Tab-separated table of C-alpha atoms in Angstrom:
chain	number	residue	atom	x	y	z
A	1	MET	CA	-50.675	-119.603	0.970
A	2	PRO	CA	-49.886	-116.543	-0.915
A	3	GLU	CA	-53.151	-115.421	-3.317
A	4	ASN	CA	-50.928	-115.201	-6.444
A	5	GLU	CA	-49.151	-118.604	-6.373
A	6	SER	CA	-50.916	-122.054	-7.076
A	7	HIS	CA	-49.988	-125.120	-5.136
A	8	GLN	CA	-47.913	-126.124	-8.310
A	9	ASP	CA	-45.756	-122.811	-8.242
A	10	ILE	CA	-45.154	-123.344	-4.312
A	11	ALA	CA	-44.075	-126.727	-4.848
A	12	ARG	CA	-41.685	-126.113	-7.582
A	13	THR	CA	-40.200	-123.196	-5.582
A	14	ILE	CA	-39.685	-125.399	-2.653
A	15	SER	CA	-38.010	-128.218	-4.479
A	16	ARG	CA	-35.909	-125.823	-6.291
A	17	LEU	CA	-34.768	-124.022	-2.808
A	18	VAL	CA	-34.010	-127.515	-1.336
A	19	LEU	CA	-32.220	-128.621	-4.449
A	20	GLN	CA	-30.322	-125.550	-4.589
A	21	LEU	CA	-29.228	-125.870	-0.975
A	22	TYR	CA	-28.272	-129.381	-1.467
A	23	ARG	CA	-26.204	-128.665	-4.679
A	24	GLN	CA	-24.500	-125.734	-2.571
A	25	ARG	CA	-23.479	-128.138	0.399
A	26	ARG	CA	-22.123	-130.757	-2.033
A	27	SER	CA	-19.866	-127.937	-3.773
A	28	TYR	CA	-18.946	-126.632	-0.369
A	29	MET	CA	-17.964	-130.144	1.067
A	30	ASN	CA	-16.222	-131.092	-2.386
A	31	THR	CA	-14.229	-128.071	-2.018
A	32	LYS	CA	-13.080	-128.352	1.709
A	33	LEU	CA	-12.484	-132.102	1.397
A	34	ALA	CA	-10.711	-132.091	-1.989
A	35	ASP	CA	-7.142	-132.583	-0.619
A	36	THR	CA	-8.353	-135.661	1.065
A	37	GLY	CA	-9.755	-137.847	-1.827
A	38	LEU	CA	-13.174	-137.172	-0.624
A	39	LYS	CA	-16.010	-136.408	-2.824
A	40	GLY	CA	-19.585	-136.441	-3.466
A	41	PRO	CA	-21.493	-138.491	-0.892
A	42	MET	CA	-18.508	-140.234	0.645
A	43	TYR	CA	-18.378	-137.937	3.875
A	44	MET	CA	-21.957	-138.878	4.309
A	45	LEU	CA	-21.263	-142.648	4.188
A	46	LEU	CA	-17.874	-142.074	6.806
A	47	SER	CA	-20.110	-139.868	9.050
A	48	THR	CA	-23.097	-142.592	8.943
A	49	LEU	CA	-20.316	-145.356	9.901
A	50	ASP	CA	-19.279	-143.607	12.631
A	51	HIS	CA	-23.010	-143.715	14.146
A	52	VAL	CA	-23.974	-147.309	12.629
A	53	PRO	CA	-20.534	-149.407	12.460
A	54	GLY	CA	-20.656	-152.602	10.296
A	55	SER	CA	-23.639	-151.086	8.203
A	56	SER	CA	-24.638	-153.071	4.867
A	57	GLN	CA	-24.266	-151.344	1.706
A	58	ASP	CA	-28.512	-151.913	1.642
A	59	PHE	CA	-28.872	-149.918	4.702
A	60	MET	CA	-26.453	-147.313	3.479
A	61	ALA	CA	-28.479	-146.763	0.531
A	62	GLN	CA	-31.589	-146.532	2.188
A	63	HIS	CA	-30.070	-144.247	4.828
A	64	ILE	CA	-28.420	-141.767	2.599
A	65	GLY	CA	-30.539	-142.044	-0.387
A	66	ILE	CA	-28.314	-143.199	-3.148
A	67	ASP	CA	-29.035	-146.400	-5.153
A	68	LYS	CA	-27.392	-149.479	-4.200
A	69	SER	CA	-24.839	-149.309	-7.136
A	70	GLY	CA	-23.840	-146.155	-6.039
A	71	ILE	CA	-23.174	-146.910	-2.924
A	72	ALA	CA	-21.304	-149.923	-3.493
A	73	ARG	CA	-18.994	-147.471	-6.181
A	74	THR	CA	-18.592	-145.224	-3.061
A	75	ALA	CA	-17.605	-147.655	-0.762
A	76	ARG	CA	-15.079	-149.214	-3.239
A	77	GLU	CA	-13.435	-145.828	-3.707
A	78	LEU	CA	-13.582	-145.392	0.195
A	79	GLU	CA	-11.919	-148.766	0.659
A	80	LYS	CA	-9.367	-147.711	-2.071
A	81	LEU	CA	-8.617	-144.650	-0.050
A	82	GLY	CA	-7.959	-146.609	3.358
A	83	TYR	CA	-11.153	-144.907	4.821
A	84	ILE	CA	-13.036	-148.043	5.159
A	85	ARG	CA	-12.799	-151.870	5.085
A	86	ARG	CA	-15.464	-154.302	3.917
A	87	GLU	CA	-16.505	-157.318	5.201
A	88	ILE	CA	-18.462	-160.405	3.382
A	89	ASP	CA	-21.922	-160.602	5.692
A	90	ASP	CA	-21.731	-164.041	7.671
A	91	ASP	CA	-25.282	-164.415	7.307
A	92	ASN	CA	-25.746	-163.053	3.817
A	93	ARG	CA	-22.603	-163.739	1.476
A	94	ARG	CA	-23.985	-161.500	-1.137
A	95	GLN	CA	-23.652	-158.660	1.426
A	96	TYR	CA	-21.055	-156.346	2.312
A	97	ARG	CA	-20.487	-155.114	6.169
A	98	MET	CA	-18.548	-151.486	6.291
A	99	TYR	CA	-16.362	-150.217	9.032
A	100	LEU	CA	-14.117	-147.366	9.263
A	101	THR	CA	-10.282	-147.820	9.397
A	102	GLU	CA	-8.294	-145.807	11.452
A	103	LYS	CA	-7.655	-143.127	9.027
A	104	GLY	CA	-11.422	-143.072	8.675
A	105	ASN	CA	-11.810	-142.237	12.306
A	106	GLU	CA	-9.184	-139.792	12.138
A	107	MET	CA	-11.334	-137.857	9.429
A	108	LEU	CA	-14.614	-137.579	11.268
A	109	PRO	CA	-13.593	-134.428	13.289
A	110	VAL	CA	-12.683	-132.799	9.951
A	111	ILE	CA	-15.907	-133.581	8.722
A	112	ARG	CA	-17.930	-132.616	11.573
A	113	GLY	CA	-15.994	-129.443	11.713
A	114	TYR	CA	-16.852	-128.587	8.012
A	115	LEU	CA	-20.579	-129.551	8.713
A	116	SER	CA	-20.631	-127.437	11.486
A	117	GLU	CA	-19.148	-124.415	9.632
A	118	TRP	CA	-21.989	-124.881	6.877
A	119	GLY	CA	-24.592	-124.768	9.592
A	120	ARG	CA	-23.289	-121.770	10.959
A	121	MET	CA	-22.967	-120.151	7.229
A	122	LEU	CA	-26.693	-121.768	6.366
A	123	THR	CA	-28.265	-120.061	9.686
A	124	LYS	CA	-26.451	-116.926	9.912
A	125	GLY	CA	-28.952	-114.101	10.951
A	126	LEU	CA	-31.905	-116.633	12.175
A	127	SER	CA	-32.820	-116.851	15.652
A	128	GLU	CA	-32.725	-120.148	17.279
A	129	HIS	CA	-36.361	-120.276	16.875
A	130	GLN	CA	-36.279	-119.397	13.250
A	131	VAL	CA	-33.769	-122.444	12.848
A	132	LEU	CA	-35.957	-124.307	14.961
A	133	GLU	CA	-39.137	-123.531	13.034
A	134	VAL	CA	-37.487	-124.259	9.673
A	135	ILE	CA	-36.667	-127.547	10.799
A	136	SER	CA	-40.237	-128.155	11.952
A	137	LEU	CA	-41.752	-127.148	8.686
A	138	MET	CA	-39.461	-129.275	6.618
A	139	GLU	CA	-40.171	-132.242	8.749
A	140	HIS	CA	-43.781	-131.876	8.392
A	141	MET	CA	-43.353	-131.461	4.538
A	142	CYS	CA	-41.495	-134.621	4.386
A	143	LYS	CA	-44.049	-136.559	6.321
A	144	ASN	CA	-46.733	-135.051	4.107
A	145	ALA	CA	-44.587	-136.281	1.033
A	146	GLU	CA	-44.220	-139.789	2.222
A	147	GLN	CA	-48.196	-140.002	2.033
């Protein structure tokens, strides 16, 4: 730790930088996806459904880190746009399961492309070793934060 910085200052700086990256990615993706009707966390929900089809709204809230009401609103919007379909869960009639539609599946390569582009922009000028080190350090800090 640098001598002239307190733990509080370092925590504030790390939090500010992580938040700044989050906001910049959100702005980047919103701009890139503007003509599709997708905004905010919608692309994250579609991407998660690609990996975990039939996810519940509760699972999605935990996985993406958005409150349940936010997931419900996002899912309704995605359903109206034709990207997903929601089905009532047979085991829990108060819960919905979500699935990608054909339109949702067609959007996945577009989303992946923009996320790859973002990743290249983010890591420009860094070596592979530096990128892996940043990831390792961030994972370590996340584990520390869970305690």
